Amino acid sequence: MALFTLYLFPSVIYSGMGFLSFYMPVEMSMPRVATTMLALLSLSSLRVQLVNSIPSSGPMSFMEEYLLLSIFMMYLNLLGHVVSFYYMKQKRHDISDFV
């Protein structure tokens, strides 16, 4: 139960927060990026906390793999924002709203 309350539940909240930033209008670039970066940094902090609390010998644990995947997905989320801003600058609002 401690694993759930300390790592899994907060990581789901942070990931959801990061992906919900896509619902903000594209014109609100700073809040979109800031929300995603906050989620990315929070997930990174959770992973560091987890790595420091478990033994370093042996294969990577499920939670380490999960948090690493979550961090990678937040990075892709950030790239999605960059692509959206690029198309907004090119006056391609149909594509920027889609992304």
mmCIF file with all atom_site columns, C-alpha atoms in Angstrom, residues 6-72:
data_model
loop_
_atom_site.group_PDB
_atom_site.id
_atom_site.type_symbol
_atom_site.label_atom_id
_atom_site.label_alt_id
_atom_site.label_comp_id
_atom_site.label_asym_id
_atom_site.label_entity_id
_atom_site.label_seq_id
_atom_site.pdbx_PDB_ins_code
_atom_site.Cartn_x
_atom_site.Cartn_y
_atom_site.Cartn_z
_atom_site.occupancy
_atom_site.B_iso_or_equiv
_atom_site.pdbx_formal_charge
_atom_site.auth_seq_id
_atom_site.auth_comp_id
_atom_site.auth_asym_id
_atom_site.auth_atom_id
_atom_site.pdbx_PDB_model_num
ATOM 1  C CA . LEU A 1 6  ? 4.070  7.215  -2.186  1.00 0.00 ? 6  LEU A CA 1
ATOM 2  C CA . TYR A 1 7  ? 4.811  6.681  -5.876  1.00 0.00 ? 7  TYR A CA 1
ATOM 3  C CA . LEU A 1 8  ? 2.039  5.334  -8.092  1.00 0.00 ? 8  LEU A CA 1
ATOM 4  C CA . PHE A 1 9  ? -0.840 7.628  -7.136  1.00 0.00 ? 9  PHE A CA 1
ATOM 5  C CA . PRO A 1 10 ? 1.211  10.864 -7.313  1.00 0.00 ? 10 PRO A CA 1
ATOM 6  C CA . SER A 1 11 ? 2.748  9.832  -10.637 1.00 0.00 ? 11 SER A CA 1
ATOM 7  C CA . VAL A 1 12 ? -0.704 9.272  -12.142 1.00 0.00 ? 12 VAL A CA 1
ATOM 8  C CA . ILE A 1 13 ? -1.776 12.709 -10.863 1.00 0.00 ? 13 ILE A CA 1
ATOM 9  C CA . TYR A 1 14 ? 1.345  14.378 -12.314 1.00 0.00 ? 14 TYR A CA 1
ATOM 10 C CA . SER A 1 15 ? 0.968  12.598 -15.656 1.00 0.00 ? 15 SER A CA 1
ATOM 11 C CA . GLY A 1 16 ? -2.688 13.557 -15.869 1.00 0.00 ? 16 GLY A CA 1
ATOM 12 C CA . MET A 1 17 ? -1.827 17.144 -15.036 1.00 0.00 ? 17 MET A CA 1
ATOM 13 C CA . GLY A 1 18 ? 0.769  17.215 -17.796 1.00 0.00 ? 18 GLY A CA 1
ATOM 14 C CA . PHE A 1 19 ? -1.537 15.805 -20.443 1.00 0.00 ? 19 PHE A CA 1
ATOM 15 C CA . LEU A 1 20 ? -4.468 18.005 -19.396 1.00 0.00 ? 20 LEU A CA 1
ATOM 16 C CA . SER A 1 21 ? -2.369 20.984 -20.429 1.00 0.00 ? 21 SER A CA 1
ATOM 17 C CA . PHE A 1 22 ? -3.335 20.135 -24.021 1.00 0.00 ? 22 PHE A CA 1
ATOM 18 C CA . TYR A 1 23 ? -6.831 21.394 -23.201 1.00 0.00 ? 23 TYR A CA 1
ATOM 19 C CA . MET A 1 24 ? -5.479 24.905 -22.713 1.00 0.00 ? 24 MET A CA 1
ATOM 20 C CA . PRO A 1 25 ? -5.660 27.141 -25.791 1.00 0.00 ? 25 PRO A CA 1
ATOM 21 C CA . VAL A 1 26 ? -2.531 27.155 -27.950 1.00 0.00 ? 26 VAL A CA 1
ATOM 22 C CA . GLU A 1 27 ? -2.164 30.899 -27.380 1.00 0.00 ? 27 GLU A CA 1
ATOM 23 C CA . MET A 1 28 ? -1.476 30.194 -23.688 1.00 0.00 ? 28 MET A CA 1
ATOM 24 C CA . SER A 1 29 ? 2.013  28.889 -24.386 1.00 0.00 ? 29 SER A CA 1
ATOM 25 C CA . MET A 1 30 ? 3.599  29.694 -21.022 1.00 0.00 ? 30 MET A CA 1
ATOM 26 C CA . PRO A 1 31 ? 0.987  27.936 -18.843 1.00 0.00 ? 31 PRO A CA 1
ATOM 27 C CA . ARG A 1 32 ? 1.011  24.913 -21.169 1.00 0.00 ? 32 ARG A CA 1
ATOM 28 C CA . VAL A 1 33 ? 4.784  24.525 -21.032 1.00 0.00 ? 33 VAL A CA 1
ATOM 29 C CA . ALA A 1 34 ? 4.987  25.363 -17.323 1.00 0.00 ? 34 ALA A CA 1
ATOM 30 C CA . THR A 1 35 ? 2.364  22.756 -16.426 1.00 0.00 ? 35 THR A CA 1
ATOM 31 C CA . THR A 1 36 ? 4.151  20.107 -18.471 1.00 0.00 ? 36 THR A CA 1
ATOM 32 C CA . MET A 1 37 ? 7.565  21.023 -17.048 1.00 0.00 ? 37 MET A CA 1
ATOM 33 C CA . LEU A 1 38 ? 6.175  20.927 -13.509 1.00 0.00 ? 38 LEU A CA 1
ATOM 34 C CA . ALA A 1 39 ? 4.836  17.438 -14.167 1.00 0.00 ? 39 ALA A CA 1
ATOM 35 C CA . LEU A 1 40 ? 8.148  16.370 -15.745 1.00 0.00 ? 40 LEU A CA 1
ATOM 36 C CA . LEU A 1 41 ? 10.194 17.648 -12.804 1.00 0.00 ? 41 LEU A CA 1
ATOM 37 C CA . SER A 1 42 ? 7.817  16.089 -10.280 1.00 0.00 ? 42 SER A CA 1
ATOM 38 C CA . LEU A 1 43 ? 8.059  12.712 -12.018 1.00 0.00 ? 43 LEU A CA 1
ATOM 39 C CA . SER A 1 44 ? 11.853 13.000 -12.121 1.00 0.00 ? 44 SER A CA 1
ATOM 40 C CA . SER A 1 45 ? 11.900 13.790 -8.412  1.00 0.00 ? 45 SER A CA 1
ATOM 41 C CA . LEU A 1 46 ? 9.702  10.774 -7.672  1.00 0.00 ? 46 LEU A CA 1
ATOM 42 C CA . ARG A 1 47 ? 12.037 8.528  -9.652  1.00 0.00 ? 47 ARG A CA 1
ATOM 43 C CA . VAL A 1 48 ? 15.127 9.822  -7.823  1.00 0.00 ? 48 VAL A CA 1
ATOM 44 C CA . GLN A 1 49 ? 13.362 9.302  -4.494  1.00 0.00 ? 49 GLN A CA 1
ATOM 45 C CA . LEU A 1 50 ? 12.446 5.745  -5.503  1.00 0.00 ? 50 LEU A CA 1
ATOM 46 C CA . VAL A 1 51 ? 15.947 4.894  -6.755  1.00 0.00 ? 51 VAL A CA 1
ATOM 47 C CA . ASN A 1 52 ? 17.469 6.148  -3.497  1.00 0.00 ? 52 ASN A CA 1
ATOM 48 C CA . SER A 1 53 ? 15.064 4.097  -1.389  1.00 0.00 ? 53 SER A CA 1
ATOM 49 C CA . ILE A 1 54 ? 15.568 0.663  -2.988  1.00 0.00 ? 54 ILE A CA 1
ATOM 50 C CA . PRO A 1 55 ? 18.714 -1.476 -3.268  1.00 0.00 ? 55 PRO A CA 1
ATOM 51 C CA . SER A 1 56 ? 20.768 -0.766 -6.379  1.00 0.00 ? 56 SER A CA 1
ATOM 52 C CA . SER A 1 57 ? 21.674 -4.389 -7.116  1.00 0.00 ? 57 SER A CA 1
ATOM 53 C CA . GLY A 1 58 ? 19.582 -6.496 -9.435  1.00 0.00 ? 58 GLY A CA 1
ATOM 54 C CA . PRO A 1 59 ? 17.394 -5.632 -12.382 1.00 0.00 ? 59 PRO A CA 1
ATOM 55 C CA . MET A 1 60 ? 15.296 -2.503 -12.696 1.00 0.00 ? 60 MET A CA 1
ATOM 56 C CA . SER A 1 61 ? 12.073 -2.699 -10.685 1.00 0.00 ? 61 SER A CA 1
ATOM 57 C CA . PHE A 1 62 ? 8.593  -2.269 -12.136 1.00 0.00 ? 62 PHE A CA 1
ATOM 58 C CA . MET A 1 63 ? 8.198  1.134  -10.496 1.00 0.00 ? 63 MET A CA 1
ATOM 59 C CA . GLU A 1 64 ? 11.508 2.362  -11.916 1.00 0.00 ? 64 GLU A CA 1
ATOM 60 C CA . GLU A 1 65 ? 10.459 1.282  -15.403 1.00 0.00 ? 65 GLU A CA 1
ATOM 61 C CA . TYR A 1 66 ? 7.022  2.845  -14.954 1.00 0.00 ? 66 TYR A CA 1
ATOM 62 C CA . LEU A 1 67 ? 8.437  6.182  -13.800 1.00 0.00 ? 67 LEU A CA 1
ATOM 63 C CA . LEU A 1 68 ? 11.016 6.173  -16.597 1.00 0.00 ? 68 LEU A CA 1
ATOM 64 C CA . LEU A 1 69 ? 8.234  5.577  -19.117 1.00 0.00 ? 69 LEU A CA 1
ATOM 65 C CA . SER A 1 70 ? 6.172  8.360  -17.518 1.00 0.00 ? 70 SER A CA 1
ATOM 66 C CA . ILE A 1 71 ? 9.096  10.773 -17.813 1.00 0.00 ? 71 ILE A CA 1
ATOM 67 C CA . PHE A 1 72 ? 9.535  9.828  -21.477 1.00 0.00 ? 72 PHE A CA 1
#
